[in-house]
Amino acid sequence: MDAPRIAPPAGHSPREPVEGGARRFLRLLVGAPRNPLDPRIFHVISLAAFLAWIGLGVDGLSSSAYGPEEAFKALGDYRHLSMLLALMMTVTIAIISASYSQIIELFPTGGGGYLVATKLLGPHAGLVSGCALMMDYVLTISVSIASGADALFSLLPTGYEAEKIYFCFLVLAALMVLNMRGVKESVKVLMPIFLIFLITHSIAILVGTFGNLSHLATSVSLAATEIHTGVVSLGVWGLFAVFMKAYALGGGTYTGIEAVSNGLAVLKEPRVATGKRTMLYMAVSLSFTAGGILICYLLMGVEPQEGKTLNAVLLEMVAGGWSIGGLPVGQWFLSLALLSTTALLFAAAQTGFLGGPGVLSNMALDAWVPKRFAHISERLVVKNGIVLMGLAAGLTLFYTGASVHILVVMYSIGVFMTFTLSQLGMCVHWLRERREGRRWRQGLAINGIGLLLTMSILAVTSALKFMEGAWITLALIAGLVFVCIRIRGHYRRIRSLLKRLDEDLMNVPVEEPAAAVATEPAPMDRNAPTAVMLVSGYSGLGLHSFLALHALFPGHFTNILFISVGVIDSGNFKGVQEITHLERNTRETLEKYVGYARSLGFNADSRYSLGTLMVPEMRNLCGKVRQEFPRAIFFAGRLIFREEKFYHRWLHNQSSATLQRRLQFDGVPLVILPIRVL
């Protein structure tokens, strides 16, 4: 007989009662809970290509506010090489975008660089890629906020720079709250900002380019002269080194391109087609904006000015003198463009809050980081990941003083480490396809060129900027890798210890569900003493808890009731079919426990529910079971360590102790059955 399911009312998710003003205020900030069991929910929270371009492409487009500037400054006296640099930027964007479109086809469920490296190069390569991605997304948030603050303070008189760091922290807190509300809500807020930035900068680029076409022939001639002079004074390789330095330091321009493949889970079906369309939108808009800005720098003779970004200087040169009927239209345009730049850069931090928690949840499912990072909140977002990303970005801003120059160098390392591993993994994939006799040449060509480009940027940036911030990122990535290896080693030790229970108890014959249905047991007496066992998966751990209960209270309980919550986390919140599969697995797990108990002569049954938060959902379920069986006593197993370490609370679920406190407040008895593993 199927276990009865206790489901939430339509449109609601079981949760704890709202108590106190603080909790009401929090609910007001992040919004009301959503029902993950509603089959329409995936349509409600998923993004079409246009919205995905805004939500996931904003990081790439916003990088045109600092990437071309860093590259142009690095050219020094050879600024006319910016024409060739603009061409190289466009080619690089096209190649990286094409390679990630192939990744989307091969990995249609998402995962990005972490999943690509794990599946194609092995788990440890995946770990390095995942740690680099975490640093990438933390620095995405930091550099976007810092650069946005620079754009805003370019509008203000000099002397306010000391206040910039406090302003950055304020924006960071606001973005964390916005992302707690959910993906689609945050993207809709960004839409007008994104479009204003694109329109104003497109106008500036078109006016700056076509208004100075007469200078183009001169610029080409000067570029040839600079190349000849550079070869004479520096040599061919010296001039090439100058160009490669500028090309590498402009690597921030390409950051964010991988966001689409990482964020496929939030796209509308068919996800592959939506992802590839989003990637196309991103590549075209970024190529036009970044390349156009570089050309305009050259054609208009933009020079650095104290307290202003090069983009602010360019916009002022293009539109500062515009007027209509005596109205300062140009100044209004300049203010609107710079304010949209500021807002877009703040919005670019959105990519870090979208992608970072996703990478953390994938790594949590593989036991590289604490499993709590795979949990999703009532608003169906990875809340723990959002909080961690925000705190880490805050520390980075504090350490660097919100300096864009330092942050961009730190940023590029993590980005291009992930890019390089992803391209290498895809090259390995195409070589395997060759052995299978499938089409492989075009794919290998695209990813092979991408590998050379990304590896060269990574190597040059690491070498030239090692002491200016690159070493920090490399050290942090190495430290994260070490911590993750220790975390996974701990989980493996625990699994090996628990495996003994499985070997001892899992081979006990269990009554099959079909046989149980054929001999339907007598109805359970609702007023009889009832032991309610809280279980998760069917394992030796659960059976050990059940046998411990029987040994502690021999012959006391007439009824045995097994209850479980199917937790909807980031690993299974991918579609209606995944939710259905979770429900079926939860029911089948309970049927095994019921069959085992009945085979020992107990009168047993089960109940279950599904939800995103285990403790509130289980509290709700226990309350309903208590109403059905007034004499019920609840039991749950908990791992007990010989020496409690400070990290055990982070690495292991503390839900049984938390649930015990909450149920005691409700007047419901819950007994913890200790299971010693160390």
XYZ file of C-alpha atoms in Angstrom, residues 69-472:
404
model
C 40.101 50.697 -20.453
C 42.679 48.400 -18.821
C 43.808 47.147 -22.241
C 44.050 50.645 -23.743
C 46.125 51.965 -20.840
C 48.482 48.975 -21.089
C 49.340 49.884 -24.718
C 51.123 53.018 -23.477
C 52.798 54.819 -26.384
C 51.526 52.251 -28.894
C 47.841 53.173 -28.602
C 47.188 52.796 -32.335
C 47.591 49.049 -31.836
C 44.140 49.310 -30.253
C 42.686 48.780 -33.746
C 44.292 45.342 -33.883
C 43.392 44.818 -30.232
C 39.703 45.531 -30.958
C 39.804 42.936 -33.746
C 41.428 40.397 -31.418
C 38.795 41.087 -28.769
C 36.000 40.422 -31.255
C 37.622 37.190 -32.459
C 38.229 36.019 -28.871
C 34.632 36.708 -27.859
C 33.382 34.814 -30.921
C 35.619 31.788 -30.241
C 34.861 31.568 -26.508
C 31.124 31.986 -27.169
C 31.163 29.305 -29.871
C 33.044 26.908 -27.582
C 30.563 27.467 -24.756
C 27.675 26.879 -27.168
C 29.218 23.434 -27.745
C 29.416 22.948 -23.972
C 25.704 23.796 -23.716
C 24.916 21.096 -26.288
C 27.035 18.497 -24.505
C 25.801 19.400 -20.993
C 22.157 20.464 -21.449
C 21.402 20.374 -17.709
C 24.006 23.066 -16.959
C 26.979 23.002 -14.650
C 29.437 25.016 -16.690
C 33.164 24.761 -16.089
C 32.885 22.629 -12.957
C 30.779 19.942 -14.605
C 32.807 20.002 -17.833
C 36.130 19.522 -16.051
C 34.695 16.879 -13.684
C 33.131 14.773 -16.428
C 35.863 15.122 -19.044
C 39.091 15.517 -17.030
C 38.283 13.876 -13.695
C 37.039 14.928 -10.246
C 40.219 16.697 -9.137
C 40.363 18.817 -12.291
C 36.704 19.569 -11.636
C 37.581 20.585 -8.076
C 40.205 23.078 -9.304
C 37.739 24.450 -11.842
C 35.014 24.703 -9.197
C 37.272 26.559 -6.755
C 38.391 28.905 -9.540
C 34.739 29.494 -10.429
C 33.900 30.321 -6.819
C 36.684 32.915 -6.800
C 35.482 34.126 -10.193
C 31.959 34.750 -8.938
C 33.084 36.376 -5.686
C 35.270 38.739 -7.689
C 32.486 39.275 -10.235
C 30.475 40.771 -7.409
C 33.417 42.763 -6.026
C 34.769 44.219 -9.263
C 31.303 45.046 -10.590
C 30.331 46.956 -7.464
C 33.706 48.740 -7.240
C 33.655 49.684 -10.936
C 30.057 50.869 -10.647
C 31.038 53.061 -7.727
C 33.894 54.511 -9.814
C 31.460 55.353 -12.623
C 29.100 57.061 -10.179
C 31.848 59.011 -8.425
C 33.035 60.216 -11.867
C 29.908 62.415 -11.830
C 30.766 63.891 -8.440
C 33.368 66.536 -7.573
C 36.707 65.198 -6.381
C 37.080 64.585 -2.646
C 34.361 62.014 -2.136
C 36.521 58.966 -2.971
C 36.963 58.074 0.714
C 33.230 57.357 0.955
C 33.282 54.871 -1.938
C 33.945 51.768 0.176
C 30.910 52.410 2.401
C 28.759 52.928 -0.649
C 30.005 49.580 -2.032
C 28.956 47.761 1.154
C 25.497 49.337 0.967
C 25.031 48.165 -2.635
C 26.288 44.678 -1.731
C 23.706 44.344 1.061
C 20.906 45.500 -1.256
C 21.886 42.945 -3.914
C 21.945 40.127 -1.373
C 18.375 40.964 -0.318
C 17.260 41.246 -3.942
C 18.639 37.797 -4.774
C 16.997 36.260 -1.723
C 13.674 37.105 -3.368
C 14.408 34.959 -6.425
C 15.988 34.988 -9.889
C 13.177 36.343 -12.030
C 12.334 39.207 -9.669
C 15.938 40.406 -9.631
C 16.219 40.193 -13.442
C 13.040 42.228 -14.019
C 14.461 45.005 -11.866
C 17.568 45.045 -14.081
C 15.782 45.211 -17.454
C 15.396 49.014 -17.815
C 18.957 49.557 -16.553
C 20.353 47.092 -19.092
C 18.456 48.619 -22.010
C 19.362 52.234 -21.108
C 23.055 51.281 -20.923
C 22.912 49.507 -24.265
C 21.076 52.360 -26.010
C 23.211 55.207 -24.628
C 26.520 53.453 -25.294
C 25.421 52.361 -28.772
C 24.622 56.001 -29.601
C 27.995 57.131 -28.226
C 29.885 54.443 -30.181
C 28.073 55.171 -33.449
C 28.501 58.939 -33.114
C 32.134 58.593 -32.005
C 32.964 56.238 -34.875
C 31.026 57.662 -37.832
C 31.661 61.221 -36.684
C 35.403 60.589 -36.922
C 35.666 58.405 -40.025
C 37.894 61.041 -41.559
C 40.502 60.152 -38.914
C 40.382 56.460 -39.735
C 42.891 56.550 -42.611
C 45.283 58.594 -40.489
C 44.902 56.139 -37.592
C 45.706 53.201 -39.866
C 48.796 55.007 -41.145
C 49.905 55.860 -37.594
C 49.341 52.257 -36.524
C 51.703 51.080 -39.273
C 54.250 53.713 -38.208
C 53.989 52.660 -34.541
C 54.514 49.027 -35.472
C 57.646 49.927 -37.477
C 58.977 52.160 -34.675
C 58.205 49.531 -32.067
C 60.033 46.834 -34.010
C 63.084 49.071 -34.327
C 63.185 50.108 -30.656
C 61.846 46.971 -28.944
C 62.295 44.244 -31.512
C 59.542 42.020 -32.874
C 59.191 40.033 -29.666
C 59.336 43.153 -27.503
C 56.464 44.757 -29.408
C 54.584 41.459 -29.348
C 55.043 41.361 -25.552
C 53.531 44.866 -25.251
C 50.550 43.799 -27.348
C 50.065 40.545 -25.436
C 50.259 42.395 -22.130
C 47.447 44.718 -23.240
C 45.486 41.768 -24.640
C 45.847 39.836 -21.390
C 45.040 42.790 -19.112
C 41.923 43.358 -21.178
C 40.893 39.802 -20.305
C 38.253 41.184 -17.965
C 36.277 41.918 -21.142
C 35.585 38.213 -21.654
C 34.457 37.478 -18.117
C 30.852 36.455 -17.833
C 30.680 34.588 -21.141
C 30.534 31.272 -19.247
C 27.547 32.424 -17.172
C 24.971 31.017 -19.620
C 26.332 27.464 -19.502
C 26.486 27.697 -15.697
C 22.942 29.019 -15.451
C 21.051 26.681 -17.801
C 18.927 25.481 -14.874
C 17.095 28.850 -14.758
C 16.325 28.944 -18.512
C 13.050 28.062 -20.177
C 12.633 24.832 -22.098
C 14.044 23.881 -24.514
C 17.069 24.906 -22.481
C 19.715 24.159 -25.102
C 18.042 26.337 -27.729
C 17.374 29.096 -25.193
C 20.969 28.914 -23.957
C 22.489 29.118 -27.445
C 20.237 32.057 -28.353
C 21.231 33.825 -25.136
C 24.898 33.169 -25.907
C 24.479 34.740 -29.352
C 22.840 37.855 -27.903
C 25.666 38.161 -25.385
C 28.467 37.694 -27.927
C 27.094 40.246 -30.406
C 26.352 42.910 -27.789
C 29.722 42.486 -26.048
C 31.733 42.506 -29.309
C 30.007 45.659 -30.513
C 30.327 47.493 -27.198
C 33.881 46.531 -26.184
C 35.367 46.767 -29.674
C 33.503 49.996 -30.411
C 34.716 51.635 -27.199
C 38.351 50.782 -28.017
C 38.042 52.281 -31.514
C 36.397 55.420 -30.099
C 39.218 55.831 -27.566
C 41.632 55.951 -30.479
C 39.618 58.051 -32.953
C 38.710 60.688 -30.366
C 42.107 60.815 -28.652
C 40.814 59.952 -25.179
C 43.317 60.692 -22.402
C 43.077 59.645 -18.713
C 41.743 62.297 -16.320
C 41.975 62.353 -12.542
C 38.861 60.981 -10.846
C 37.211 59.840 -14.107
C 37.042 56.583 -15.989
C 38.032 56.556 -19.675
C 34.421 55.771 -20.557
C 33.290 58.878 -18.681
C 35.853 60.946 -20.609
C 34.709 59.417 -23.905
C 31.019 60.060 -23.229
C 31.749 63.663 -22.269
C 33.750 64.213 -25.459
C 30.967 62.709 -27.578
C 27.897 64.299 -26.023
C 29.026 66.920 -23.514
C 28.386 69.832 -25.909
C 24.979 68.756 -27.213
C 22.163 71.268 -26.735
C 18.682 71.769 -28.120
C 17.074 75.160 -27.772
C 19.576 76.113 -25.110
C 18.825 72.985 -23.055
C 21.945 71.008 -21.966
C 20.826 67.771 -23.585
C 24.405 66.521 -23.754
C 24.882 66.824 -19.998
C 21.611 65.005 -19.424
C 22.738 62.264 -21.825
C 26.103 62.045 -20.055
C 24.457 61.738 -16.632
C 21.992 59.133 -17.903
C 24.774 57.087 -19.553
C 27.019 57.149 -16.478
C 24.156 56.397 -14.101
C 23.124 53.456 -16.309
C 26.773 52.310 -16.302
C 26.799 52.459 -12.528
C 23.531 50.584 -12.239
C 24.565 48.000 -14.851
C 27.835 47.318 -13.079
C 25.930 46.821 -9.850
C 23.583 44.569 -11.792
C 26.577 42.602 -13.108
C 27.154 41.461 -9.556
C 23.888 39.622 -10.134
C 25.797 37.052 -12.190
C 27.923 36.211 -9.157
C 24.810 35.695 -7.059
C 23.244 33.540 -9.801
C 26.269 31.430 -10.740
C 28.223 31.181 -7.485
C 25.530 29.425 -5.421
C 24.902 27.096 -8.366
C 28.549 25.990 -8.440
C 28.535 25.579 -4.646
C 25.411 23.412 -4.803
C 26.935 21.166 -7.493
C 30.096 20.793 -5.402
C 27.981 20.077 -2.308
C 26.218 17.255 -4.148
C 29.684 15.806 -4.868
C 30.704 16.246 -1.180
C 33.440 18.814 -1.841
C 31.733 21.441 0.343
C 29.198 21.147 3.213
C 25.935 19.620 2.039
C 23.934 22.574 3.332
C 25.013 24.511 0.212
C 22.722 22.290 -1.871
C 19.639 23.313 0.135
C 17.184 25.789 -1.357
C 15.013 28.229 0.546
C 11.263 28.824 0.577
C 11.823 31.286 -2.290
C 13.505 28.450 -4.236
C 16.983 30.021 -4.198
C 20.239 28.639 -2.765
C 20.189 30.940 0.278
C 23.374 29.668 1.962
C 25.327 30.143 -1.242
C 24.028 33.702 -1.681
C 25.066 34.588 1.875
C 28.551 33.070 1.431
C 29.092 34.861 -1.883
C 28.038 38.161 -0.338
C 30.259 37.831 2.720
C 33.279 36.787 0.649
C 32.735 39.709 -1.747
C 32.530 42.073 1.225
C 35.870 40.839 2.557
C 37.430 41.234 -0.891
C 36.180 44.802 -1.205
C 37.512 45.611 2.256
C 40.945 44.050 1.590
C 41.465 45.814 -1.761
C 39.841 49.101 -0.755
C 37.471 48.586 -3.723
C 40.351 49.204 -6.156
C 39.241 48.169 -9.645
C 42.836 47.850 -10.883
C 43.684 45.226 -8.235
C 40.318 43.466 -8.481
C 40.477 43.084 -12.280
C 43.842 41.317 -12.027
C 42.557 39.001 -9.293
C 39.375 38.460 -11.301
C 41.030 37.405 -14.546
C 43.014 34.580 -12.930
C 40.005 32.578 -11.746
C 38.047 33.233 -14.936
C 40.753 32.063 -17.307
C 41.731 29.096 -15.167
C 38.168 27.852 -15.555
C 38.115 28.784 -19.241
C 41.344 26.860 -19.847
C 40.176 23.710 -18.049
C 36.843 23.808 -19.893
C 38.537 24.178 -23.276
C 40.996 21.390 -22.421
C 38.144 19.122 -21.367
C 36.279 19.753 -24.624
C 39.441 19.039 -26.642
C 39.717 15.698 -24.833
C 36.051 15.056 -25.655
C 36.561 15.680 -29.374
C 39.595 13.411 -29.470
C 37.447 10.663 -27.917
C 34.799 11.353 -30.567
C 37.477 10.837 -33.197
C 38.210 7.357 -31.835
C 34.484 6.610 -32.002
C 34.423 7.627 -35.656
C 32.114 10.608 -35.099
C 32.403 14.183 -36.410
C 35.098 15.954 -34.430
C 37.258 18.290 -36.537
C 35.154 21.445 -36.303
C 34.618 21.050 -32.556
C 38.305 20.405 -31.901
C 39.298 23.414 -34.006
C 37.022 25.775 -32.059
C 37.993 24.476 -28.632
C 41.661 24.101 -29.588
C 41.923 27.763 -30.603
C 39.968 28.702 -27.492
C 42.427 26.722 -25.373
C 45.424 28.569 -26.867
C 43.808 31.977 -26.320
C 42.636 31.406 -22.758
C 45.868 29.677 -21.720
C 47.955 32.535 -23.097
C 45.881 35.148 -21.233
C 46.132 33.137 -18.014
C 49.911 32.709 -18.338
C 50.651 36.334 -19.252
C 48.401 37.783 -16.544
C 49.826 35.462 -13.867
C 53.406 36.298 -14.834
C 53.107 40.061 -15.333
C 50.735 40.784 -12.476
C 51.836 38.169 -9.959
C 52.811 40.711 -7.289
C 49.895 43.062 -8.081
C 47.156 40.704 -6.980
C 47.474 37.558 -9.101
C 49.236 35.712 -6.262
C 46.267 36.355 -3.962
